[in-house]
CSV table of C-alpha atoms and ligand atoms in Angstrom, one decimal:
chain,number,residue,atom,x,y,z
A,161,ILE,CA,-19.9,-76.4,5.9
A,162,ASP,CA,-18.3,-74.5,8.9
A,163,LYS,CA,-16.3,-71.5,7.5
A,164,ILE,CA,-13.2,-70.0,9.3
A,165,LYS,CA,-14.3,-67.5,11.6
A,166,VAL,CA,-11.2,-64.7,11.2
A,167,GLY,CA,-11.3,-61.5,13.0
A,168,ILE,CA,-9.1,-58.0,11.7
A,169,ILE,CA,-6.9,-56.2,14.5
A,170,GLY,CA,-5.8,-52.8,13.3
A,171,TYR,CA,-8.0,-51.1,10.3
A,172,GLY,CA,-4.8,-49.7,8.1
A,173,ASN,CA,-4.1,-50.5,4.5
A,174,LEU,CA,-3.1,-53.5,5.3
A,175,GLY,CA,-6.8,-54.0,7.5
A,176,LYS,CA,-8.9,-52.7,4.6
A,177,GLY,CA,-7.3,-54.9,2.7
A,178,ALA,CA,-7.8,-58.1,4.5
A,179,VAL,CA,-11.6,-57.4,4.6
A,180,GLU,CA,-11.4,-57.8,0.6
A,181,GLY,CA,-9.0,-60.7,0.9
A,182,ILE,CA,-11.4,-62.5,3.4
A,183,LYS,CA,-15.0,-61.5,0.9
A,184,ALA,CA,-12.6,-63.3,-1.5
A,185,THR,CA,-12.7,-66.9,-0.1
A,186,GLU,CA,-15.4,-69.0,0.1
A,187,ASP,CA,-13.9,-71.0,3.3
A,188,MET,CA,-13.5,-67.7,5.5
A,189,GLU,CA,-15.9,-65.2,7.2
A,190,LEU,CA,-15.3,-61.9,8.2
A,191,VAL,CA,-16.6,-61.4,12.0
A,192,GLY,CA,-15.0,-57.5,13.1
A,193,VAL,CA,-12.6,-55.4,13.0
A,194,PHE,CA,-10.5,-54.1,16.1
A,195,SER,CA,-9.4,-50.6,16.6
A,196,ARG,CA,-7.8,-48.9,19.2
A,197,ARG,CA,-9.5,-45.7,17.7
A,198,ASP,CA,-13.4,-44.9,18.3
A,199,PRO,CA,-15.2,-47.6,16.3
A,200,LYS,CA,-18.3,-45.3,15.9
A,201,ASN,CA,-15.5,-42.6,14.2
A,202,LEU,CA,-13.9,-45.4,12.1
A,203,VAL,CA,-15.1,-45.7,8.3
A,204,VAL,CA,-15.2,-48.9,6.4
A,205,GLU,CA,-15.9,-49.3,3.2
A,206,ASP,CA,-19.1,-51.9,3.4
A,207,GLU,CA,-21.5,-50.6,6.6
A,208,SER,CA,-22.2,-54.7,7.2
A,209,ILE,CA,-19.0,-54.4,8.4
A,210,LYS,CA,-19.1,-55.5,12.3
A,211,LYS,CA,-16.7,-52.2,14.2
A,212,PHE,CA,-15.5,-52.8,18.1
A,213,HIS,CA,-12.4,-51.5,20.1
A,214,VAL,CA,-9.8,-53.6,20.4
A,215,ASP,CA,-10.6,-54.0,24.2
A,216,GLU,CA,-13.4,-56.4,23.4
A,217,ALA,CA,-11.6,-58.5,21.0
A,218,LYS,CA,-11.0,-60.9,24.5
A,219,ASP,CA,-14.7,-61.8,24.6
A,220,PHE,CA,-14.3,-63.1,21.5
A,221,VAL,CA,-12.2,-65.9,22.6
A,222,GLY,CA,-14.0,-69.1,21.1
A,223,LYS,CA,-15.7,-66.6,18.7
A,224,ILE,CA,-12.7,-66.6,16.6
A,225,ASP,CA,-10.3,-69.2,15.2
A,226,VAL,CA,-7.7,-66.8,14.0
A,227,MET,CA,-7.0,-63.3,14.2
A,228,LEU,CA,-4.8,-61.0,11.5
A,229,LEU,CA,-2.9,-58.7,12.7
A,230,CYS,CA,-2.7,-55.7,10.5
A,231,GLY,CA,-0.5,-53.5,13.3
A,232,GLY,CA,2.6,-51.6,12.1
A,233,SER,CA,5.4,-53.1,12.8
A,234,ALA,CA,8.0,-50.7,14.4
A,235,THR,CA,5.7,-50.3,17.5
A,236,ASP,CA,2.0,-52.2,16.8
A,237,LEU,CA,3.3,-55.1,16.5
A,238,PRO,CA,6.5,-56.2,19.3
A,239,GLU,CA,3.1,-55.7,21.6
A,240,GLN,CA,0.2,-57.3,19.5
A,241,THR,CA,1.5,-59.8,18.6
A,242,PRO,CA,2.3,-61.5,22.1
A,243,GLU,CA,-0.6,-60.5,23.6
A,244,PHE,CA,-3.0,-61.2,20.6
A,245,ALA,CA,-1.2,-64.8,20.9
A,246,ARG,CA,-2.1,-65.8,24.1
A,247,LEU,CA,-6.4,-65.9,23.0
A,248,PHE,CA,-6.1,-66.8,19.3
A,249,ASN,CA,-4.2,-68.2,16.2
A,250,THR,CA,-2.8,-65.4,14.9
A,251,VAL,CA,-1.0,-64.6,11.3
A,252,ASP,CA,1.0,-61.2,11.4
A,253,SER,CA,3.2,-59.4,8.5
A,254,TYR,CA,6.2,-58.1,11.2
A,255,ASP,CA,8.6,-56.5,8.4
A,256,THR,CA,11.5,-55.3,10.7
A,257,HIS,CA,14.0,-58.1,9.5
A,258,ALA,CA,16.6,-57.4,12.3
A,259,LYS,CA,14.0,-57.7,15.0
A,260,ILE,CA,13.2,-61.1,13.6
A,261,PRO,CA,14.5,-63.5,16.0
A,262,GLU,CA,13.8,-61.6,19.1
A,263,PHE,CA,9.7,-61.4,17.7
A,264,TYR,CA,9.7,-64.8,16.9
A,265,GLN,CA,10.8,-65.7,20.7
A,266,ALA,CA,8.0,-63.2,22.2
A,267,ALA,CA,5.5,-64.9,19.9
A,268,ASN,CA,6.5,-68.5,20.2
A,269,GLU,CA,6.2,-68.3,24.5
A,270,ALA,CA,2.6,-66.7,24.4
A,271,ALA,CA,1.7,-68.7,21.9
A,272,LYS,CA,2.9,-72.3,23.6
A,273,ALA,CA,1.7,-71.0,26.9
A,274,SER,CA,-1.7,-70.7,25.4
A,275,GLU,CA,-1.7,-73.4,22.7
A,276,HIS,CA,-2.3,-71.8,19.7
A,277,ILE,CA,-0.2,-70.8,16.4
A,278,ALA,CA,1.5,-67.1,15.7
A,279,ILE,CA,2.4,-67.4,12.1
A,280,ILE,CA,4.8,-64.5,12.3
A,281,SER,CA,6.3,-62.3,8.9
A,282,VAL,CA,3.9,-62.9,6.5
A,283,GLY,CA,3.8,-61.1,3.5
A,284,TRP,CA,6.5,-61.3,0.6
A,285,ASP,CA,9.5,-59.8,2.1
A,286,PRO,CA,9.5,-61.2,4.7
A,287,GLY,CA,7.3,-64.1,3.2
A,288,LEU,CA,7.1,-65.4,-0.3
A,289,PHE,CA,10.4,-63.5,-1.2
A,290,SER,CA,12.3,-65.1,2.0
A,291,ILE,CA,10.2,-69.3,1.5
A,292,ASN,CA,12.4,-68.3,-2.7
A,293,ARG,CA,15.8,-68.1,-1.3
A,294,VAL,CA,15.7,-70.4,0.8
A,295,ILE,CA,14.4,-72.8,-1.7
A,296,GLY,CA,17.0,-71.0,-4.9
A,297,GLU,CA,20.0,-71.5,-2.0
A,298,ALA,CA,18.7,-75.7,-0.8
A,299,ILE,CA,18.7,-76.6,-4.9
A,300,LEU,CA,21.9,-74.8,-5.6
A,301,SER,CA,24.4,-75.3,-3.3
A,302,LYS,CA,27.3,-73.3,-5.0
A,303,SER,CA,25.2,-70.0,-5.9
A,304,GLU,CA,24.6,-66.1,-4.7
A,305,THR,CA,20.9,-64.9,-4.3
A,306,TYR,CA,20.3,-61.7,-5.1
A,307,THR,CA,17.0,-59.3,-4.3
A,308,PHE,CA,15.3,-56.7,-5.8
A,309,TRP,CA,12.6,-54.5,-4.9
A,310,GLY,CA,10.6,-52.4,-6.9
A,311,LYS,CA,8.9,-51.1,-8.6
A,312,GLY,CA,8.0,-49.7,-5.4
A,313,LEU,CA,6.6,-46.4,-4.4
A,314,SER,CA,8.7,-46.0,-0.9
A,315,GLN,CA,7.2,-43.5,1.9
A,316,GLY,CA,10.7,-42.4,3.3
A,317,HIS,CA,12.5,-41.7,-0.2
A,318,SER,CA,8.6,-39.7,-1.3
A,319,ASP,CA,8.6,-37.5,2.3
A,320,ALA,CA,12.5,-36.8,1.2
A,321,VAL,CA,12.1,-34.9,-1.9
A,322,ARG,CA,8.8,-33.4,-0.4
A,323,ARG,CA,10.9,-31.3,1.8
A,324,VAL,CA,12.6,-29.6,-0.4
A,325,ASN,CA,12.7,-26.4,-1.4
A,326,GLY,CA,10.6,-25.4,-4.3
A,327,VAL,CA,8.7,-28.7,-4.1
A,328,LYS,CA,4.8,-29.0,-4.1
A,329,ASP,CA,4.3,-32.7,-4.3
A,330,GLY,CA,5.6,-35.1,-5.2
A,331,VAL,CA,6.8,-39.0,-5.4
A,332,GLN,CA,9.7,-41.6,-5.8
A,333,TYR,CA,9.5,-44.4,-6.9
A,334,THR,CA,12.9,-47.5,-6.4
A,335,ILE,CA,12.9,-49.1,-9.6
A,336,PRO,CA,16.1,-52.4,-9.9
A,337,SER,CA,18.5,-51.4,-12.9
A,338,ASP,CA,17.6,-53.7,-15.5
A,339,GLU,CA,21.5,-53.9,-16.3
A,340,ALA,CA,22.2,-55.0,-12.6
A,341,ILE,CA,19.6,-57.3,-13.2
A,342,GLU,CA,20.9,-58.9,-17.0
A,343,LYS,CA,24.1,-59.4,-15.2
A,344,VAL,CA,22.4,-61.7,-12.6
A,345,ARG,CA,20.4,-63.7,-15.1
A,346,SER,CA,23.5,-64.1,-17.0
A,347,GLY,CA,25.0,-66.3,-14.2
A,348,SER,CA,28.2,-64.2,-14.0
A,349,ASN,CA,27.1,-63.5,-10.2
A,350,PRO,CA,28.7,-60.1,-10.1
A,351,GLU,CA,29.2,-58.4,-6.8
A,352,LEU,CA,26.7,-56.0,-6.3
A,353,SER,CA,26.3,-52.9,-3.8
A,354,THR,CA,21.9,-52.0,-3.4
A,355,SER,CA,22.6,-48.4,-5.2
A,356,ASP,CA,24.0,-50.6,-7.9
A,357,LYS,CA,21.0,-53.0,-8.0
A,358,HIS,CA,18.7,-50.1,-8.1
A,359,ASN,CA,18.0,-46.6,-9.6
A,360,ARG,CA,15.4,-44.3,-8.0
A,361,VAL,CA,12.9,-42.1,-10.0
A,362,CYS,CA,10.7,-39.1,-9.2
A,363,TYR,CA,8.0,-37.5,-9.8
A,364,ILE,CA,8.0,-33.4,-8.7
A,365,VAL,CA,5.1,-30.9,-9.0
A,366,PRO,CA,7.2,-27.9,-8.3
A,367,GLU,CA,5.5,-24.2,-6.6
A,368,ASP,CA,5.0,-21.8,-9.7
A,369,SER,CA,7.9,-19.7,-9.4
A,370,ALA,CA,10.5,-22.9,-9.0
A,371,ASP,CA,13.4,-23.1,-10.5
A,372,LYS,CA,13.8,-26.2,-11.7
A,373,ASN,CA,17.2,-26.8,-12.4
A,374,LYS,CA,18.0,-26.2,-8.5
A,375,ILE,CA,15.2,-28.7,-7.3
A,376,GLU,CA,16.7,-31.2,-9.8
A,377,ASN,CA,20.7,-31.1,-8.6
A,378,GLU,CA,19.4,-30.8,-4.7
A,379,ILE,CA,17.4,-34.2,-4.7
A,380,LYS,CA,20.1,-35.6,-7.1
A,381,THR,CA,23.2,-34.9,-4.4
A,382,MET,CA,20.9,-35.8,-1.7
A,383,PRO,CA,23.5,-37.6,1.2
A,384,ASN,CA,22.0,-41.5,1.7
A,385,TYR,CA,19.1,-40.9,-0.2
A,386,PHE,CA,19.7,-40.1,-3.4
A,387,VAL,CA,23.3,-39.4,-4.2
A,388,ASP,CA,24.6,-42.8,-4.4
A,389,TYR,CA,21.8,-43.7,-6.9
A,390,ASN,CA,20.9,-43.2,-10.6
A,391,THR,CA,18.5,-40.6,-10.0
A,392,GLU,CA,16.0,-39.2,-12.7
A,393,VAL,CA,13.8,-36.4,-12.0
A,394,HIS,CA,10.9,-35.8,-13.9
A,395,PHE,CA,8.7,-32.5,-13.0
A,396,ILE,CA,4.7,-33.0,-13.7
A,397,THR,CA,1.7,-31.0,-13.0
A,398,GLU,CA,-0.9,-31.7,-9.8
A,399,GLU,CA,-3.5,-33.7,-12.2
A,400,GLU,CA,-1.1,-35.9,-13.6
A,401,LEU,CA,0.4,-36.8,-10.0
A,402,LYS,CA,-2.8,-37.5,-8.7
A,403,ARG,CA,-4.4,-39.7,-11.8
A,404,ASP,CA,-1.0,-41.5,-12.2
A,405,HIS,CA,0.9,-42.0,-8.8
A,406,SER,CA,-2.0,-42.2,-5.9
A,407,LYS,CA,-1.9,-46.6,-6.2
A,408,ALA,CA,0.5,-47.8,-3.7
A,409,PRO,CA,2.7,-50.8,-6.7
A,410,HIS,CA,5.5,-52.7,-5.1
A,411,GLY,CA,6.9,-56.4,-6.2
A,412,GLY,CA,10.6,-57.3,-7.2
A,413,PHE,CA,12.8,-60.4,-8.1
A,414,VAL,CA,14.6,-62.2,-6.4
A,415,ILE,CA,17.2,-64.4,-8.3
A,416,THR,CA,19.9,-67.5,-7.4
A,417,GLY,CA,22.5,-67.8,-10.2
A,418,GLY,CA,23.7,-71.0,-9.5
A,419,GLU,CA,26.3,-74.1,-11.0
A,420,THR,CA,26.3,-77.9,-11.2
A,421,GLY,CA,28.2,-80.5,-12.6
A,422,GLU,CA,30.7,-79.5,-15.3
A,423,ASN,CA,30.2,-75.5,-15.5
A,424,ASN,CA,26.1,-76.1,-16.3
A,425,LYS,CA,25.1,-72.6,-15.5
A,426,GLN,CA,21.2,-72.6,-13.0
A,427,ILE,CA,19.5,-69.9,-12.4
A,428,TYR,CA,16.4,-70.0,-10.2
A,429,GLU,CA,13.9,-66.8,-10.3
A,430,PHE,CA,10.7,-65.5,-8.9
A,431,SER,CA,9.1,-62.0,-9.5
A,432,LEU,CA,6.0,-60.3,-8.1
A,433,ASN,CA,4.8,-57.5,-9.8
A,434,LEU,CA,1.7,-55.7,-7.2
A,435,ASP,CA,-0.2,-52.6,-8.3
A,436,SER,CA,-0.8,-52.8,-4.7
A,437,ASN,CA,1.4,-53.8,-2.4
A,438,PRO,CA,-0.8,-54.0,1.0
A,439,GLU,CA,-4.0,-55.7,-0.2
A,440,PHE,CA,-1.7,-58.2,-2.0
A,441,THR,CA,0.4,-58.2,1.4
A,442,SER,CA,-3.2,-59.3,3.7
A,443,SER,CA,-4.3,-61.7,0.7
A,444,VAL,CA,-0.8,-64.0,1.6
A,445,MET,CA,-2.0,-63.4,5.2
A,446,VAL,CA,-5.4,-64.5,4.3
A,447,ALA,CA,-3.8,-67.5,2.4
A,448,TYR,CA,-1.9,-68.4,6.2
A,449,ALA,CA,-5.2,-68.4,8.0
A,450,ARG,CA,-6.4,-71.4,6.8
A,451,ALA,CA,-2.6,-72.4,7.8
A,452,ALA,CA,-2.8,-71.1,11.3
A,453,TYR,CA,-6.8,-73.0,11.9
A,454,ARG,CA,-5.6,-76.3,10.5
A,455,LEU,CA,-2.2,-76.7,12.4
A,456,ASN,CA,-3.9,-75.5,15.7
A,457,LYS,CA,-6.8,-78.1,15.1
A,458,GLU,CA,-3.8,-81.0,15.0
A,459,GLY,CA,-3.0,-79.7,17.9
A,460,GLN,CA,0.2,-78.0,17.1
A,461,SER,CA,1.0,-74.8,18.8
A,462,GLY,CA,3.7,-71.8,18.9
A,463,ALA,CA,5.1,-69.5,16.3
A,464,LYS,CA,5.7,-70.6,12.7
A,465,THR,CA,6.9,-68.8,10.2
A,466,LEU,CA,6.5,-69.8,6.2
A,467,PHE,CA,9.1,-71.7,6.3
A,468,ASP,CA,7.5,-74.5,8.0
A,469,ILE,CA,4.2,-74.6,6.6
A,470,ALA,CA,3.6,-76.8,3.7
A,471,PRO,CA,2.0,-75.2,0.9
A,472,SER,CA,-0.9,-77.4,0.9
A,473,TYR,CA,-1.5,-76.2,4.4
A,474,ILE,CA,-2.6,-72.5,2.9
A,475,SER,CA,-4.6,-73.8,-0.3
A,476,PRO,CA,-8.7,-74.2,0.0
A,477,LYS,CA,-8.4,-77.2,-2.3
A,478,THR,CA,-8.3,-81.0,-0.4
A,479,ASN,CA,-4.9,-82.6,-0.6
A,480,GLU,CA,-6.5,-84.8,-3.5
A,481,GLU,CA,-7.7,-81.9,-5.5
A,482,LEU,CA,-3.9,-80.6,-5.1
A,483,ARG,CA,-2.4,-83.9,-6.7
A,484,ARG,CA,-4.8,-84.2,-9.3
A,485,ASP,CA,-4.9,-80.0,-10.4
A,486,TYR,CA,-1.3,-79.1,-9.7
A,487,LEU,CA,1.3,-81.8,-10.0
B,756,NDP,P1,-0.6,-48.6,8.5
B,756,NDP,O1,0.1,-47.2,9.2
B,756,NDP,O2,-1.9,-48.1,7.4
B,756,NDP,O3,-1.9,-49.3,9.7
B,756,NDP,C1,-0.8,-49.3,10.8
B,756,NDP,C2,-1.9,-49.2,12.2
B,756,NDP,O4,-1.9,-47.9,11.8
B,756,NDP,C3,-3.4,-49.5,11.7
B,756,NDP,O5,-3.4,-50.7,12.5
B,756,NDP,C4,-4.3,-48.7,12.6
B,756,NDP,O6,-4.3,-49.7,14.0
B,756,NDP,C5,-3.4,-47.7,12.5
B,756,NDP,N1,-3.8,-46.5,11.7
B,756,NDP,C6,-4.2,-46.8,10.6
B,756,NDP,N2,-4.6,-45.8,9.5
B,756,NDP,C7,-5.1,-44.7,11.0
B,756,NDP,C8,-5.6,-43.2,10.8
B,756,NDP,N3,-6.3,-42.7,9.7
B,756,NDP,N4,-5.3,-42.6,12.2
B,756,NDP,C9,-5.2,-43.4,13.2
B,756,NDP,N5,-4.4,-44.8,12.8
B,756,NDP,C10,-4.5,-45.6,11.9
B,756,NDP,O7,0.1,-49.5,7.5
B,756,NDP,P2,0.2,-51.0,6.7
B,756,NDP,O8,-1.2,-51.5,6.8
B,756,NDP,O9,0.4,-49.8,5.8
B,756,NDP,O10,0.6,-51.8,6.9
B,756,NDP,C11,1.2,-52.3,8.2
B,756,NDP,C12,2.1,-53.0,8.6
B,756,NDP,O11,2.7,-53.9,7.3
B,756,NDP,C13,4.0,-52.3,7.9
B,756,NDP,O12,4.4,-51.4,9.4
B,756,NDP,C14,4.4,-53.1,7.8
B,756,NDP,O13,5.5,-53.6,8.2
B,756,NDP,C15,3.9,-54.6,6.6
B,756,NDP,N6,4.2,-55.1,5.9
B,756,NDP,C16,5.0,-56.1,5.8
B,756,NDP,C17,5.2,-56.5,4.2
B,756,NDP,C18,5.7,-57.8,4.2
B,756,NDP,O14,6.2,-57.7,2.8
B,756,NDP,N7,6.0,-58.3,5.2
B,756,NDP,C19,4.5,-55.6,3.1
B,756,NDP,C20,3.8,-54.5,3.8
B,756,NDP,C21,3.5,-54.1,4.5
B,756,NDP,P3,-5.5,-49.4,14.7
B,756,NDP,O15,-6.8,-49.1,13.9
B,756,NDP,O16,-5.4,-49.4,15.9
B,756,NDP,O17,-5.4,-46.9,15.3
């Protein structure tokens, strides 16, 4: 059978993860990676991967079934999604939650005009977490939904600790508060602020002559970033930082606590525990590439979100196999 032909636009963390994700499937093949940088200078893991400049993408119309758009949400995707949805079926991981309505509209116009499918905001949040917020609240009408993030490495907060005087290097993890999770799991539907729900843990490599107490105090009292949170600061060596803190873990919980009948508590919970955020996110995108391909084959077009797509569309199994194996 013919494989689904997939291209990747943007070769950062997600783009690299997408290469691995496609390799792990049996029904897809990678046509190539498209970058705004000079393809000659692009270092790829595997020399068999074809590299192109992004301006060459238009020559692949008809030769690529789905483009995975792996650019950044801040400035790349608002341009790239409408641009490439005019030429291909697309899947992106746009994650600026507040701007999704206008992003959807631009993607929808482009994809409708060219009769393609553009699946937007695919990943875990937005993505699998969003689906579980919808399911939890649809089933439990009298309910409250809580999202906890972490354990996760936060780029912004890691940058902030590295700017503190006397800090040579360091990382910051956001960690869900066990206490807050227990309260939510008990079904008491507590009122919790973002800082009640999360703790911050920093691993710091100090300069040789640095005053550790001063560093710790400066971090813990930093406005906006740390002062409202329960913050831990640990001092480690450069070797330990390299050995133990060079991955990009993430994950979290979506918990809906509700009631049915006469005071029967019902807790719906979904969680992720990820060693590599970009590799997981791009694996979700690869699965939804199947859906983009199949929906378009059925004659559908326009922008879609994960809410619109039935699970059978993302599985490599047939509907018959799904009924037999998973029901
Ligand atoms: P990167 O910063 O690694 O890559 C973004 C783009 O930057 C790439 O497509 C690439 O474009 C360019 N780039 C990457 N590396 C370099 C480099 N060394 N020099 C110059 N340019 C470079 O971002 P990520 O891949 O980590 O994440 C992409 C987006 O995914 C994020 O903005 C985030 O919004 C989203 N995301 C969504 C999640 C979800 O759950 N929905 C979860 C995780 C991320 P080019 O090749 O054209 O130069």
